[in-house]
Every structure is written in structure tokens, then in C-alpha cells.
Amino acid sequence: MISRRTMLQWAAASGAGLLVPGVYRQGRALAQTKSGLFFGYKPFTQPLFIPEVLTPLTGGFRLNPAPGAYPRDSVTSGRPRTPTRNCADVTHGIAPEFGLGPPEWNSTYPKSGFSPGNTHEQEFELVTEETTHRFVPGGPDVPIFTYRDGTKPLGSGTTPGPTVVAKYLAPVVLRNCNQLTRNRSGVNSTNHDVETSIHLHGSHGTAHADGFPDFYVLAGEGRDYFYPNIAPKVTDPVTLIAPVRGGTFDTTWIPTTLWYHDHAMDITGFNVSRGLAGFYLVFDDRQLELADRDVIPKTFNSGSTTLARDIFGGPLDLGLALQDQRFNADGTLFYDFLDHNGRLGNVFTVNGVVQPTHKVEKRKYRFRILNASNARIYEIRLSTRQKMCIIGTDSWLLPRAIEVESFQLAQGQRHDVIIDFRDAPGEVFLENILVQTDGRGADEVDPTKERDQLLRFEVGGVNSSEPRCTDGTVIRGLANSDPGGQFSFHRKEEIVATRSFEFDRSNGAWMVNNRFFNPRRADATPVLGRGAERWIFENGGGGWWHPIHVHLEGFQIKTVNGRPPRRERQFNSDLVALEGGFTAEVFVKWRTFTGPYAFHCHAVEHEDMRMMGVNDPTPGAGGSTDPIVTHPPLDGVHRIDPNVSGVVPDCTELEQEQRIYFDEVGDVQRVEDQGVGFPDCKFDLKLGNQGGKS
Ligand SMILES: [Cu+2]
């Protein structure tokens, strides 16, 4: 496997410098010059790439074997059969929540009765593969990692990957096949097996399908990701308890703008910077209604949900994934596994294209703007200083739109923005005015000079007469004051627990509450469905920025350094940017699904170097035999429950052969001993004591 650890081991063994060919090169990295020249490229002369919408499998359900019906070695052992390096051997299984009959955790499902088990409504196939990509015309063909629509030909993967368009309350199964194998034919820049794990960032989904860092899709194998596309359960206002089964959903948290990206332990930074990211959009009745009223743009009169794909992910609803890349002199992508501070690029791309241009008409567009960079933070504005109308923050719609001249995006954050090109001049640039010189964090907003122009809009046509999006335009609506409003705040009276997490540097690596990440140790075990919690994130300082992201549930930011955050960050977020020395207080509820889930710094090299914790919400046993209810927490005493995680029971030889796990005690001690990283930590430690720390 290719991993940060392997790199550290090799570097230590060779006295540094021995690194994987094609991945790390020495020498001066190529930069975008002032005049924009990059392999002779004149900026803003190539079109913006718009990912295609991922094709649902048609004609009923075509995944073979069917989700949940995998070949087993024996019925009694329940173990998946020995993998054959064939993707159809879906050895990583599916979430246990998938097969529970008509899923009571979704009381309004099934809607159509479409599936034999009423378990899901759509199937997708997504292949992870390496291919080449031209960042600029006439430039070299550069090996990148891509996601490919499984119904499309080999080698047609893209970055960003295909956009998933899903419907609220319509569960889907996405089968991912990881073709990043060592001996793959075709493009093979690493000559290594590359393990992956897909995180659906901002989703409220099962732990098995959440991209937990070592719930891998091993090279050559597959994994079924079950996405229920629900909102969390409503907490009863009197008992403060959300039911594990049945119940209704908290419409405040209906998901909207998600993105999927790699989350594999140790190598997320490598995998994401190399291309493994895509958009995942969820639509609901509210958004269809907003489209009907032209609050959000549409290409056709929606009227019916069958036209949803003309609205969402279509030409008026564009995902923009912002990245900063670094290239070697030969044009290949530069990645330094020994840089744990943060990979900062010097060439800007939008959807994998260096400084593209996009033709727009004088009308409204919806943009889902995503910071997909590893270390860079952006302050985004339009060159015209025209205001942008924010209708969503991270995964969720705002109750009412907020107009701003600029907004900040830390790594992983999104804003769902309406930009109206009416009255715009013929040329408008999307630009970044935040100055940043290294992985430590942003320096300052500089509105006057050295602006980074990311994307050029070429504006044409005649002014439309659509209604304008303005400050206060009702979007999700406030439950207590807007007719049909769906948004409400977590209340102080609901708080049942407070937890604090300090994010600190330690000998060049990164810690949470003075501990390195261990996937087999829970750092929080909140009781599922019970009230709300106050989580306090403290940045230990040193000037390092740590954008903190939690999985499973979004939170509501109450204060940053004792003050309310920016207006557009006062509602729902899944990430809070902590500048050096900053402290943030957020309210969060843990509902519906048991863990484990990660929470971590989204400066991806920090995350890879272990600035991550495990949150393992548990409903507690309570005498129930329900596999969901009886799941014991990952509290450092209990081992991970295979019924919940979908991993193989008792860490069997299969998993040992694949070297997924490592000894908890051995690993943590070695990390601490070594100071930086884990050069002596091997994957082939004896595994008998896994999870047995007391
Ligand atoms: Cu960090």
C-alpha cells in the first residue's frame, strides 16, 4: 500500500529522498507566473469543466450481486469470502441498517415500494481509477485519480467526479469499485495499491458508509455505500429524546450541497489533491417549490419531480470545486509526503481546469462553491464587487438569504450562492482576496493587490426579468415566523453535555486533546437522540489554522472567540474555521445512527498526521436485542462491533492479510516515542490485542 507511513519508513531507511516515482519529485515546482503563463497557457482561454450527473442504473436493480446479498464462505461464520481482487466480490459489505426491512428509521419510507425489500430507490456504480488529464491545452498528460460513472467506458473518469443527484428520503446504494491496484494496466503512476474510503461530507448517514478512515475500499475491491438521504430525527421537545426507530425528521437539517471525497487513513491529502472529489446534491420539495417560484433558477418549469435533473446539477446549478495545485517541472502533480504542515499550491484550478472561462447569460445562476483545497483558505468575491446572495452554508439551506460582497471558505466548506449577472459587464472574475503563503493558514484579506483570479465569466444576452435574490429572501424559512418555514435553532435548554477538544501541534505532528488519532478508540460517546451537546473547539495556537469538521451531524456555531460568527455562519455548518488560538462553541445533536464517526481538522495533512478523533454515539444497551440499540461504544474497552461497522468479525485473518488494522497500543506508543509520525509502525503487527486497551 502507498501510505504516509510507507513514505516515512522509506525516507528513514534511505536517508531521505527515496520516494515513489511519479509522485514526489525533487527540484523546483512549476508555478503560475504573474502573467499567468503555465506551459505557455494563456489564462481564461479554456472552458470550465462541468461534471456530468451520475447515471442511475435503470431497468430495476442491476448491481450484481445485489446489495446485501454477497457471497459468503459459510453461513455460520458470516464472513465474506476471500477476496479475489474482483470488484464484484464486495468484501466490504453494506451498512447493517440497510437490511432491516422497511427501514423504520425512515418513517415516511417507502414511497414507491419500488425495491423488493423496500430498502432503496436507486443504484449507482462509481469506479475509482487513474487516468490522465490535461490541466492546460498543449500541456502534458498528467496522471490523476478520478471517479468514473460505472456505466461509462474505462478511462473516462473525471475530476471532480460525476455529480450525484439524489432525492430527499429516497435511499440509494452506490457501489464503489477501487481500481487503483498495484499492477493495473494503463495509467499507473504509483505502481502501488492505493486504499480508499469515500466520505460523503455533510451527510447524515450510516457509519459503514461514512468513509471512516480505515473502513477502506481496498485496491481491486468494492464497497456498497448505502445513503439514506434523510435528515436527523426530531428530538421531542419535552423528553429531549429522538427515537431510534420511527419518528419524523428535523427539516432544519434536510441535506442540500454535499460532496464526496476520499478519506483513507494517512493518505487523504494525497488522494484528494490528486482528484478524488465530487459533488452530491440532494433535492427536496422545498427546493422544487423554490424553483417553481424562480427563487432558484431552473431551465424548465419544474412542476414535477421528474424534471429535477434539469434543475439540480444542470446548466444553471453549477458546482465549482476550487483547488490550488502544485506541479513538478515535467508537469506531473507534486505531492510531498514529508510535508505535514499543509500542501499549498501555486496554480489555481476550478473543477480541475486552470483558470477557466465560462459563458453565462444575464440571469441568475446557482453555484455550489466548494473549497476542495488541502491547505488553502479563500475569501471569495466578484471582481465587480457585486453582492452575492448566499442561500446555503455547507450542506444546508439558510432560513433566509444573506447578501455579501465576499465570503470565506476554509477547506471543505461550501456556500450555495445565487449570482445574478443582470446588469453585469461583459467580463466578471471570481477571485480570491485572501493572502496565504504557507500551510500554516491565511495571512490577511487584501482587497487591493495580488488578487487571485480563479474563473472568468463571459457575460452575454439580455437581462432576464426573474425575481432577484436579496437579503432576507425566504429560503428554508424560519419555523416560527415564515409561513411553511422549516428551520429552527438548537436551544440552550436542550444542552445535556459539554465536551472540549483542543487541537495542537506536537513535534511536527498533530493531536486532539493530546492524543493521536486511533480508529479503535472513541474520544466521545454521546447518547444517541438525547438533547443537544455543547462542543468547544480550542486551537492550541502557534498561528496554525485548524478548520474543524465533524461527521454525522452538522452544528450551529454560537461563538468564535466569544463573538457570533459571520452572519452566514450563524445557522448550520459542518465545519468551523479556527484561526490560531481561536476557540469556538457549537451546539450539536447526535441522532439516528450509531458510530464510529470521525471528527477532525480539515487541513488535510493535519488530519492525515492524526489530528482526528472518533465520535461514537450510542443509544446504550437497555436490554434490547436490536442490533442497532445494543451496539457497544468504541470506548477504548470494547472492540468495534462488526454488526455495525460491517468489518469482518474479530479482525479475522482476511483482514490481517490485508493489513487493515494495527495494534492500538503499539501504534499509539510508537507514535509518541517517535515524535514525528510513525516511521517504525508497521501494518503487520500481531493483531490479537486489537481493541483490548483497558
Ligand atoms: Cu489543522
CSV table of C-alpha atoms in Angstrom, one decimal, residues 39 88 160 190 207 238 259 311 333 345 347 365 367 376 388 403 420 440 452 457 479 489 502 543 554 582 691:
chain,number,residue,atom,x,y,z
A,39,PHE,CA,3.1,25.6,-20.0
A,88,ALA,CA,-17.8,-8.0,-7.8
A,160,PRO,CA,-14.4,16.4,-10.0
A,190,THR,CA,2.3,5.0,-8.3
A,207,ALA,CA,-21.2,4.8,9.9
A,238,VAL,CA,-40.4,17.6,26.3
A,259,TRP,CA,-19.5,16.5,-1.6
A,311,ILE,CA,-32.7,21.9,-12.2
A,333,LEU,CA,1.4,16.7,-9.8
A,345,GLY,CA,-0.5,25.1,-4.4
A,347,VAL,CA,-1.7,27.2,-9.6
A,365,TYR,CA,-27.2,31.1,-11.6
A,367,PHE,CA,-23.3,28.0,-7.7
A,376,ARG,CA,-5.7,27.0,1.3
A,388,MET,CA,-23.6,37.5,-4.0
A,403,GLU,CA,-26.2,39.1,0.6
A,420,ASP,CA,-27.2,37.4,-10.8
A,440,ARG,CA,0.0,27.5,8.4
A,452,ASP,CA,-6.0,35.5,-7.4
A,457,PHE,CA,-17.4,34.7,-16.6
A,479,ALA,CA,-40.2,27.6,11.6
A,489,PHE,CA,-32.2,26.5,16.2
A,502,GLU,CA,-8.0,21.1,22.0
A,543,GLY,CA,-0.7,30.6,14.4
A,554,GLY,CA,-23.9,19.5,11.4
A,582,PHE,CA,-9.2,30.7,18.5
A,691,GLY,CA,-9.3,-3.0,20.8
